[in-house]
Amino acid sequence: MCLRCFPLDGGELQSSSKGKRMTISGPTRATVYNKAGVGVRWMEATRWLAALFFLIIMFAGIYVYSKNSKSIVTLGIPLSLVVFVGIIYWVKAMGDKAEAYADRALNARRGAVAEEAVGNLLGELPAGFYVVNDFVSKRGNIDHIVISMKGILTVETKSHRGVVSCEGEMLKRDGQPFEKDFIKQAWAEAYSIRDLLTSHGISAPKPQPVLLFANADVQVRKQVRGVEIISRRYFPVNLNRLPNRMGAAEAEKIFKILKTSQPQMFV
């Protein structure tokens, strides 16, 4: 299933033999389970707490040293210097750890914002689409799963900026390789859903892995090692142009399986 196999000439599904949009009764938006970005927001919070913990430890060490500096001096100049140098290195180490956790917290925040934006976008899909956000699988957290008559998409959202290109089978950002193999990550997520559905007697359609860049300029025009690479802007348009691969009842059944396989997240 290729999201680029159809023209980019509209983002809404239409239902009329004459090409006119029909009035649809009932729900007009996708059915969504779980709030997007909750897992990453929790990760952000724990990293901020870790940074705060190391800062507290650092200042506590400085305080203890200052309170006992006179006693340390009585040990003699050589030992006093050793203790002083030791406390300086220790304070620096605690500060570096606090800074590292703060940087990781900021990265998590950017990831959460991207996931929330994509979650809002998917929530605007037409009725008949089912969206599961923050799905916890045996092979890691899956940002979004989109189920409809058009198939099953496992969507890994990335918050990177810049220009995303492809050289051979390697994805690059601004001409440089990414920090990890996102293609391998995307396939692991798709396989986890495949295995789960197989355990429930569903072997088709196979989940299609997608790497969705929320903020980057994606210049990839093909699948890379079987993974769809696409920007947030064009995802709904291309999705709506895919052919049907299963019935509405099958799509709803798969959604229910995924929904009941894990607990409700915060909404």
PDB file of C-alpha atoms in Angstrom:
ATOM      1  CA  MET A   1       0.000   0.000   0.000  1.00  0.00           C
ATOM      2  CA  CYS A   2       1.583   3.261  -1.086  1.00  0.00           C
ATOM      3  CA  LEU A   3       0.256   6.615   0.099  1.00  0.00           C
ATOM      4  CA  ARG A   4       1.713   8.289  -2.964  1.00  0.00           C
ATOM      5  CA  CYS A   5       0.007   6.161  -5.604  1.00  0.00           C
ATOM      6  CA  PHE A   6      -2.862   8.589  -6.032  1.00  0.00           C
ATOM      7  CA  PRO A   7      -3.066  12.277  -6.994  1.00  0.00           C
ATOM      8  CA  LEU A   8      -3.037  15.065  -4.433  1.00  0.00           C
ATOM      9  CA  ASP A   9      -6.276  16.601  -5.586  1.00  0.00           C
ATOM     10  CA  GLY A  10      -8.384  16.847  -2.486  1.00  0.00           C
ATOM     11  CA  GLY A  11      -8.561  15.856   1.130  1.00  0.00           C
ATOM     12  CA  GLU A  12     -12.184  14.834   1.640  1.00  0.00           C
ATOM     13  CA  LEU A  13     -13.947  11.608   0.861  1.00  0.00           C
ATOM     14  CA  GLN A  14     -16.978  12.053  -1.349  1.00  0.00           C
ATOM     15  CA  SER A  15     -19.940   9.749  -1.829  1.00  0.00           C
ATOM     16  CA  SER A  16     -21.972  10.521  -4.918  1.00  0.00           C
ATOM     17  CA  SER A  17     -22.234   9.026  -8.390  1.00  0.00           C
ATOM     18  CA  LYS A  18     -22.371  12.582  -9.748  1.00  0.00           C
ATOM     19  CA  GLY A  19     -19.349  13.744  -7.785  1.00  0.00           C
ATOM     20  CA  LYS A  20     -21.360  15.865  -5.330  1.00  0.00           C
ATOM     21  CA  ARG A  21     -20.826  15.586  -1.617  1.00  0.00           C
ATOM     22  CA  MET A  22     -23.593  13.762   0.182  1.00  0.00           C
ATOM     23  CA  THR A  23     -24.997  14.780   3.533  1.00  0.00           C
ATOM     24  CA  ILE A  24     -23.968  12.128   6.048  1.00  0.00           C
ATOM     25  CA  SER A  25     -26.006  11.463   9.151  1.00  0.00           C
ATOM     26  CA  GLY A  26     -24.388  10.396  12.411  1.00  0.00           C
ATOM     27  CA  PRO A  27     -20.778  11.040  13.409  1.00  0.00           C
ATOM     28  CA  THR A  28     -18.782  13.129  10.939  1.00  0.00           C
ATOM     29  CA  ARG A  29     -15.355  12.675  12.515  1.00  0.00           C
ATOM     30  CA  ALA A  30     -13.023   9.757  13.188  1.00  0.00           C
ATOM     31  CA  THR A  31     -13.460   7.666  16.308  1.00  0.00           C
ATOM     32  CA  VAL A  32     -10.460   8.330  18.564  1.00  0.00           C
ATOM     33  CA  TYR A  33      -9.174   6.317  21.513  1.00  0.00           C
ATOM     34  CA  ASN A  34      -6.597   7.795  23.904  1.00  0.00           C
ATOM     35  CA  LYS A  35      -5.190  11.286  23.820  1.00  0.00           C
ATOM     36  CA  ALA A  36      -2.120  11.807  21.662  1.00  0.00           C
ATOM     37  CA  GLY A  37       1.159  12.670  23.359  1.00  0.00           C
ATOM     38  CA  VAL A  38       0.215  11.543  26.875  1.00  0.00           C
ATOM     39  CA  GLY A  39       3.091   9.089  27.155  1.00  0.00           C
ATOM     40  CA  VAL A  40       5.662  11.643  26.021  1.00  0.00           C
ATOM     41  CA  ARG A  41       4.237  14.285  28.364  1.00  0.00           C
ATOM     42  CA  TRP A  42       4.723  11.834  31.230  1.00  0.00           C
ATOM     43  CA  MET A  43       8.286  11.221  30.046  1.00  0.00           C
ATOM     44  CA  GLU A  44       8.882  14.982  29.974  1.00  0.00           C
ATOM     45  CA  ALA A  45       7.623  15.355  33.541  1.00  0.00           C
ATOM     46  CA  THR A  46       9.828  12.553  34.884  1.00  0.00           C
ATOM     47  CA  ARG A  47      12.892  14.061  33.182  1.00  0.00           C
ATOM     48  CA  TRP A  48      12.205  17.487  34.698  1.00  0.00           C
ATOM     49  CA  LEU A  49      11.888  15.823  38.097  1.00  0.00           C
ATOM     50  CA  ALA A  50      15.184  14.036  37.562  1.00  0.00           C
ATOM     51  CA  ALA A  51      16.872  17.320  36.616  1.00  0.00           C
ATOM     52  CA  LEU A  52      15.432  18.965  39.734  1.00  0.00           C
ATOM     53  CA  PHE A  53      16.631  16.065  41.887  1.00  0.00           C
ATOM     54  CA  PHE A  54      20.237  16.434  40.710  1.00  0.00           C
ATOM     55  CA  LEU A  55      20.096  20.207  41.219  1.00  0.00           C
ATOM     56  CA  ILE A  56      18.892  19.706  44.782  1.00  0.00           C
ATOM     57  CA  ILE A  57      21.675  17.196  45.411  1.00  0.00           C
ATOM     58  CA  MET A  58      24.209  19.602  43.937  1.00  0.00           C
ATOM     59  CA  PHE A  59      23.137  22.543  46.093  1.00  0.00           C
ATOM     60  CA  ALA A  60      22.883  20.312  49.143  1.00  0.00           C
ATOM     61  CA  GLY A  61      26.512  19.279  48.586  1.00  0.00           C
ATOM     62  CA  ILE A  62      27.604  22.902  48.259  1.00  0.00           C
ATOM     63  CA  TYR A  63      25.731  23.771  51.446  1.00  0.00           C
ATOM     64  CA  VAL A  64      27.299  20.904  53.418  1.00  0.00           C
ATOM     65  CA  TYR A  65      30.753  21.850  52.169  1.00  0.00           C
ATOM     66  CA  SER A  66      30.303  25.524  53.111  1.00  0.00           C
ATOM     67  CA  LYS A  67      29.034  24.593  56.581  1.00  0.00           C
ATOM     68  CA  ASN A  68      32.049  22.349  57.184  1.00  0.00           C
ATOM     69  CA  SER A  69      34.736  24.343  55.402  1.00  0.00           C
ATOM     70  CA  LYS A  70      36.389  25.410  58.654  1.00  0.00           C
ATOM     71  CA  SER A  71      36.570  21.825  59.854  1.00  0.00           C
ATOM     72  CA  ILE A  72      37.997  20.726  56.506  1.00  0.00           C
ATOM     73  CA  VAL A  73      40.761  23.345  56.765  1.00  0.00           C
ATOM     74  CA  THR A  74      41.927  21.754  60.012  1.00  0.00           C
ATOM     75  CA  LEU A  75      42.816  18.600  58.058  1.00  0.00           C
ATOM     76  CA  GLY A  76      45.734  20.441  56.565  1.00  0.00           C
ATOM     77  CA  ILE A  77      46.370  22.082  53.218  1.00  0.00           C
ATOM     78  CA  PRO A  78      46.962  18.903  51.155  1.00  0.00           C
ATOM     79  CA  LEU A  79      43.785  17.158  52.366  1.00  0.00           C
ATOM     80  CA  SER A  80      41.807  20.390  52.155  1.00  0.00           C
ATOM     81  CA  LEU A  81      42.823  20.758  48.503  1.00  0.00           C
ATOM     82  CA  VAL A  82      41.838  17.159  47.777  1.00  0.00           C
ATOM     83  CA  VAL A  83      38.415  17.701  49.366  1.00  0.00           C
ATOM     84  CA  PHE A  84      37.971  21.014  47.524  1.00  0.00           C
ATOM     85  CA  VAL A  85      38.871  19.533  44.128  1.00  0.00           C
ATOM     86  CA  GLY A  86      36.615  16.556  44.858  1.00  0.00           C
ATOM     87  CA  ILE A  87      33.633  18.748  45.682  1.00  0.00           C
ATOM     88  CA  ILE A  88      34.232  20.827  42.532  1.00  0.00           C
ATOM     89  CA  TYR A  89      34.204  17.716  40.328  1.00  0.00           C
ATOM     90  CA  TRP A  90      31.196  16.328  42.187  1.00  0.00           C
ATOM     91  CA  VAL A  91      29.226  19.587  41.773  1.00  0.00           C
ATOM     92  CA  LYS A  92      30.119  19.676  38.074  1.00  0.00           C
ATOM     93  CA  ALA A  93      28.982  16.069  37.638  1.00  0.00           C
ATOM     94  CA  MET A  94      25.647  16.799  39.321  1.00  0.00           C
ATOM     95  CA  GLY A  95      25.202  19.938  37.213  1.00  0.00           C
ATOM     96  CA  ASP A  96      25.975  18.033  34.010  1.00  0.00           C
ATOM     97  CA  LYS A  97      23.412  15.369  34.897  1.00  0.00           C
ATOM     98  CA  ALA A  98      20.788  18.014  35.654  1.00  0.00           C
ATOM     99  CA  GLU A  99      21.521  19.718  32.321  1.00  0.00           C
ATOM    100  CA  ALA A 100      21.343  16.425  30.430  1.00  0.00           C
ATOM    101  CA  TYR A 101      17.942  15.585  31.901  1.00  0.00           C
ATOM    102  CA  ALA A 102      16.706  19.109  31.182  1.00  0.00           C
ATOM    103  CA  ASP A 103      17.770  18.746  27.528  1.00  0.00           C
ATOM    104  CA  ARG A 104      16.004  15.388  27.323  1.00  0.00           C
ATOM    105  CA  ALA A 105      12.899  16.941  28.866  1.00  0.00           C
ATOM    106  CA  LEU A 106      12.903  19.674  26.218  1.00  0.00           C
ATOM    107  CA  ASN A 107      13.254  17.029  23.488  1.00  0.00           C
ATOM    108  CA  ALA A 108      10.305  15.151  24.984  1.00  0.00           C
ATOM    109  CA  ARG A 109       8.281  18.361  24.998  1.00  0.00           C
ATOM    110  CA  ARG A 110       8.950  18.915  21.306  1.00  0.00           C
ATOM    111  CA  GLY A 111       7.944  15.330  20.612  1.00  0.00           C
ATOM    112  CA  ALA A 112       4.754  15.712  22.630  1.00  0.00           C
ATOM    113  CA  VAL A 113       3.776  18.896  20.776  1.00  0.00           C
ATOM    114  CA  ALA A 114       4.299  17.112  17.442  1.00  0.00           C
ATOM    115  CA  GLU A 115       2.252  14.082  18.532  1.00  0.00           C
ATOM    116  CA  GLU A 116      -0.552  16.306  19.796  1.00  0.00           C
ATOM    117  CA  ALA A 117      -0.636  18.208  16.514  1.00  0.00           C
ATOM    118  CA  VAL A 118      -0.799  14.978  14.507  1.00  0.00           C
ATOM    119  CA  GLY A 119      -3.412  13.595  16.909  1.00  0.00           C
ATOM    120  CA  ASN A 120      -5.584  16.662  16.286  1.00  0.00           C
ATOM    121  CA  LEU A 121      -5.114  16.213  12.548  1.00  0.00           C
ATOM    122  CA  LEU A 122      -6.138  12.557  12.661  1.00  0.00           C
ATOM    123  CA  GLY A 123      -9.134  13.407  14.810  1.00  0.00           C
ATOM    124  CA  GLU A 124     -10.428  15.507  11.917  1.00  0.00           C
ATOM    125  CA  LEU A 125     -10.524  12.546   9.529  1.00  0.00           C
ATOM    126  CA  PRO A 126     -14.000  11.596   8.319  1.00  0.00           C
ATOM    127  CA  ALA A 127     -16.294   9.106  10.017  1.00  0.00           C
ATOM    128  CA  GLY A 128     -15.272   5.550   9.252  1.00  0.00           C
ATOM    129  CA  PHE A 129     -11.701   6.156  10.353  1.00  0.00           C
ATOM    130  CA  TYR A 130     -10.540   4.871  13.730  1.00  0.00           C
ATOM    131  CA  VAL A 131      -7.524   6.323  15.513  1.00  0.00           C
ATOM    132  CA  VAL A 132      -5.686   4.819  18.481  1.00  0.00           C
ATOM    133  CA  ASN A 133      -3.094   7.125  20.064  1.00  0.00           C
ATOM    134  CA  ASP A 134      -0.234   6.175  22.395  1.00  0.00           C
ATOM    135  CA  PHE A 135      -0.566   2.440  21.873  1.00  0.00           C
ATOM    136  CA  VAL A 136       1.775   0.509  24.174  1.00  0.00           C
ATOM    137  CA  SER A 137       3.042  -2.591  22.383  1.00  0.00           C
ATOM    138  CA  LYS A 138       5.639  -5.233  23.212  1.00  0.00           C
ATOM    139  CA  ARG A 139       8.044  -3.475  20.861  1.00  0.00           C
ATOM    140  CA  GLY A 140       7.583   0.045  22.143  1.00  0.00           C
ATOM    141  CA  ASN A 141       5.060   2.847  22.128  1.00  0.00           C
ATOM    142  CA  ILE A 142       3.237   3.485  18.846  1.00  0.00           C
ATOM    143  CA  ASP A 143       2.298   7.144  18.455  1.00  0.00           C
ATOM    144  CA  HIS A 144      -0.808   6.577  16.314  1.00  0.00           C
ATOM    145  CA  ILE A 145      -2.627   3.715  14.626  1.00  0.00           C
ATOM    146  CA  VAL A 146      -5.118   4.575  11.882  1.00  0.00           C
ATOM    147  CA  ILE A 147      -7.671   1.921  10.911  1.00  0.00           C
ATOM    148  CA  SER A 148     -10.222   2.228   8.137  1.00  0.00           C
ATOM    149  CA  MET A 149     -11.446   0.406   5.058  1.00  0.00           C
ATOM    150  CA  LYS A 150      -8.195   1.613   3.494  1.00  0.00           C
ATOM    151  CA  GLY A 151      -6.115  -0.579   5.796  1.00  0.00           C
ATOM    152  CA  ILE A 152      -4.044  -0.284   8.960  1.00  0.00           C
ATOM    153  CA  LEU A 153      -1.334   2.331   9.355  1.00  0.00           C
ATOM    154  CA  THR A 154       1.118   2.419  12.250  1.00  0.00           C
ATOM    155  CA  VAL A 155       2.303   6.020  12.428  1.00  0.00           C
ATOM    156  CA  GLU A 156       5.551   7.077  14.096  1.00  0.00           C
ATOM    157  CA  THR A 157       5.608  10.864  14.484  1.00  0.00           C
ATOM    158  CA  LYS A 158       8.886  12.785  14.406  1.00  0.00           C
ATOM    159  CA  SER A 159       9.333  16.406  15.482  1.00  0.00           C
ATOM    160  CA  HIS A 160      12.570  17.038  13.555  1.00  0.00           C
ATOM    161  CA  ARG A 161      12.874  20.178  11.461  1.00  0.00           C
ATOM    162  CA  GLY A 162      14.897  20.721   8.313  1.00  0.00           C
ATOM    163  CA  VAL A 163      14.838  18.893   4.989  1.00  0.00           C
ATOM    164  CA  VAL A 164      14.279  15.138   5.007  1.00  0.00           C
ATOM    165  CA  SER A 165      15.772  13.335   2.029  1.00  0.00           C
ATOM    166  CA  CYS A 166      16.818   9.821   1.097  1.00  0.00           C
ATOM    167  CA  GLU A 167      20.109   8.514  -0.248  1.00  0.00           C
ATOM    168  CA  GLY A 168      19.769   4.900  -1.290  1.00  0.00           C
ATOM    169  CA  GLU A 169      18.011   3.311   1.674  1.00  0.00           C
ATOM    170  CA  MET A 170      19.223   5.859   4.226  1.00  0.00           C
ATOM    171  CA  LEU A 171      17.099   8.727   5.476  1.00  0.00           C
ATOM    172  CA  LYS A 172      18.885  12.015   6.030  1.00  0.00           C
ATOM    173  CA  ARG A 173      18.105  15.375   7.553  1.00  0.00           C
ATOM    174  CA  ASP A 174      19.819  18.363   5.994  1.00  0.00           C
ATOM    175  CA  GLY A 175      22.200  15.936   4.301  1.00  0.00           C
ATOM    176  CA  GLN A 176      23.205  14.096   7.483  1.00  0.00           C
ATOM    177  CA  PRO A 177      22.024  10.664   8.705  1.00  0.00           C
ATOM    178  CA  PHE A 178      19.514  10.629  11.545  1.00  0.00           C
ATOM    179  CA  GLU A 179      20.629   9.715  15.060  1.00  0.00           C
ATOM    180  CA  LYS A 180      18.943   6.296  14.849  1.00  0.00           C
ATOM    181  CA  ASP A 181      17.363   3.919  12.346  1.00  0.00           C
ATOM    182  CA  PHE A 182      13.769   5.155  12.224  1.00  0.00           C
ATOM    183  CA  ILE A 183      12.939   2.660   9.465  1.00  0.00           C
ATOM    184  CA  LYS A 184      13.755  -0.258  11.750  1.00  0.00           C
ATOM    185  CA  GLN A 185      11.709   1.353  14.526  1.00  0.00           C
ATOM    186  CA  ALA A 186       8.699   1.807  12.229  1.00  0.00           C
ATOM    187  CA  TRP A 187       8.795  -1.832  11.113  1.00  0.00           C
ATOM    188  CA  ALA A 188       9.065  -3.073  14.699  1.00  0.00           C
ATOM    189  CA  GLU A 189       5.858  -1.196  15.530  1.00  0.00           C
ATOM    190  CA  ALA A 190       4.048  -2.568  12.484  1.00  0.00           C
ATOM    191  CA  TYR A 191       5.160  -6.117  13.325  1.00  0.00           C
ATOM    192  CA  SER A 192       3.854  -5.782  16.871  1.00  0.00           C
ATOM    193  CA  ILE A 193       0.375  -4.929  15.583  1.00  0.00           C
ATOM    194  CA  ARG A 194       0.582  -7.707  12.987  1.00  0.00           C
ATOM    195  CA  ASP A 195       1.412 -10.229  15.700  1.00  0.00           C
ATOM    196  CA  LEU A 196      -1.372  -8.979  17.969  1.00  0.00           C
ATOM    197  CA  LEU A 197      -3.986  -9.215  15.235  1.00  0.00           C
ATOM    198  CA  THR A 198      -2.712 -12.624  14.134  1.00  0.00           C
ATOM    199  CA  SER A 199      -3.288 -13.879  17.676  1.00  0.00           C
ATOM    200  CA  HIS A 200      -6.928 -12.846  17.185  1.00  0.00           C
ATOM    201  CA  GLY A 201      -7.197 -14.677  13.854  1.00  0.00           C
ATOM    202  CA  ILE A 202      -6.707 -11.613  11.612  1.00  0.00           C
ATOM    203  CA  SER A 203      -3.939 -11.994   9.066  1.00  0.00           C
ATOM    204  CA  ALA A 204      -4.930  -9.330   6.521  1.00  0.00           C
ATOM    205  CA  PRO A 205      -4.501  -6.578   5.707  1.00  0.00           C
ATOM    206  CA  LYS A 206      -0.934  -6.235   6.923  1.00  0.00           C
ATOM    207  CA  PRO A 207      -0.171  -3.042   8.877  1.00  0.00           C
ATOM    208  CA  GLN A 208       1.710  -0.429   6.845  1.00  0.00           C
ATOM    209  CA  PRO A 209       4.435   1.461   8.769  1.00  0.00           C
ATOM    210  CA  VAL A 210       4.539   5.227   8.300  1.00  0.00           C
ATOM    211  CA  LEU A 211       7.110   7.814   9.365  1.00  0.00           C
ATOM    212  CA  LEU A 212       5.321  11.133   9.646  1.00  0.00           C
ATOM    213  CA  PHE A 213       7.410  14.284  10.024  1.00  0.00           C
ATOM    214  CA  ALA A 214       5.327  16.955  11.714  1.00  0.00           C
ATOM    215  CA  ASN A 215       7.640  19.927  11.063  1.00  0.00           C
ATOM    216  CA  ALA A 216      10.118  18.929   8.344  1.00  0.00           C
ATOM    217  CA  ASP A 217      10.181  19.514   4.597  1.00  0.00           C
ATOM    218  CA  VAL A 218       9.901  15.943   3.310  1.00  0.00           C
ATOM    219  CA  GLN A 219      11.442  15.503  -0.126  1.00  0.00           C
ATOM    220  CA  VAL A 220      11.200  11.712  -0.189  1.00  0.00           C
ATOM    221  CA  ARG A 221       8.926  10.565  -3.003  1.00  0.00           C
ATOM    222  CA  LYS A 222       8.996   6.817  -2.436  1.00  0.00           C
ATOM    223  CA  GLN A 223       8.830   4.201   0.250  1.00  0.00           C
ATOM    224  CA  VAL A 224      12.126   3.548   1.995  1.00  0.00           C
ATOM    225  CA  ARG A 225      12.630  -0.134   2.816  1.00  0.00           C
ATOM    226  CA  GLY A 226       8.861  -0.516   2.680  1.00  0.00           C
ATOM    227  CA  VAL A 227       8.118   2.386   5.033  1.00  0.00           C
ATOM    228  CA  GLU A 228       6.047   5.357   3.903  1.00  0.00           C
ATOM    229  CA  ILE A 229       7.793   8.700   4.534  1.00  0.00           C
ATOM    230  CA  ILE A 230       5.449  11.663   4.542  1.00  0.00           C
ATOM    231  CA  SER A 231       4.855  15.120   5.988  1.00  0.00           C
ATOM    232  CA  ARG A 232       1.972  16.113   8.225  1.00  0.00           C
ATOM    233  CA  ARG A 233       0.632  18.445   5.551  1.00  0.00           C
ATOM    234  CA  TYR A 234       0.040  15.769   2.924  1.00  0.00           C
ATOM    235  CA  PHE A 235      -0.848  12.801   5.103  1.00  0.00           C
ATOM    236  CA  PRO A 236      -4.678  13.232   5.149  1.00  0.00           C
ATOM    237  CA  VAL A 237      -4.798  14.028   1.433  1.00  0.00           C
ATOM    238  CA  ASN A 238      -2.864  10.943   0.419  1.00  0.00           C
ATOM    239  CA  LEU A 239      -4.650   8.759   2.945  1.00  0.00           C
ATOM    240  CA  ASN A 240      -8.042   9.658   1.560  1.00  0.00           C
ATOM    241  CA  ARG A 241      -6.969   8.663  -1.947  1.00  0.00           C
ATOM    242  CA  LEU A 242      -6.022   5.090  -1.033  1.00  0.00           C
ATOM    243  CA  PRO A 243      -8.198   2.224  -2.311  1.00  0.00           C
ATOM    244  CA  ASN A 244     -10.300   0.177   0.072  1.00  0.00           C
ATOM    245  CA  ARG A 245      -8.648  -2.971   1.412  1.00  0.00           C
ATOM    246  CA  MET A 246     -11.308  -4.269   3.819  1.00  0.00           C
ATOM    247  CA  GLY A 247     -14.894  -3.741   4.869  1.00  0.00           C
ATOM    248  CA  ALA A 248     -16.214  -1.293   7.443  1.00  0.00           C
ATOM    249  CA  ALA A 249     -17.127  -4.112   9.838  1.00  0.00           C
ATOM    250  CA  GLU A 250     -13.588  -5.510   9.676  1.00  0.00           C
ATOM    251  CA  ALA A 251     -12.115  -2.075  10.390  1.00  0.00           C
ATOM    252  CA  GLU A 252     -14.353  -1.627  13.417  1.00  0.00           C
ATOM    253  CA  LYS A 253     -13.472  -5.113  14.686  1.00  0.00           C
ATOM    254  CA  ILE A 254      -9.743  -4.367  14.475  1.00  0.00           C
ATOM    255  CA  PHE A 255     -10.267  -1.080  16.297  1.00  0.00           C
ATOM    256  CA  LYS A 256     -12.090  -2.859  19.109  1.00  0.00           C
ATOM    257  CA  ILE A 257      -9.294  -5.430  19.423  1.00  0.00           C
ATOM    258  CA  LEU A 258      -6.688  -2.695  19.734  1.00  0.00           C
ATOM    259  CA  LYS A 259      -8.871  -0.682  22.084  1.00  0.00           C
ATOM    260  CA  THR A 260      -9.484  -3.542  24.480  1.00  0.00           C
ATOM    261  CA  SER A 261      -5.851  -4.679  24.468  1.00  0.00           C
ATOM    262  CA  GLN A 262      -4.782  -1.865  26.803  1.00  0.00           C
ATOM    263  CA  PRO A 263      -6.090   0.600  29.384  1.00  0.00           C
ATOM    264  CA  GLN A 264      -7.693   3.936  28.713  1.00  0.00           C
ATOM    265  CA  MET A 265      -5.216   6.790  28.890  1.00  0.00           C
ATOM    266  CA  PHE A 266      -6.005  10.289  30.135  1.00  0.00           C
ATOM    267  CA  VAL A 267      -8.401  12.171  27.864  1.00  0.00           C
TER     268      VAL A 267
END
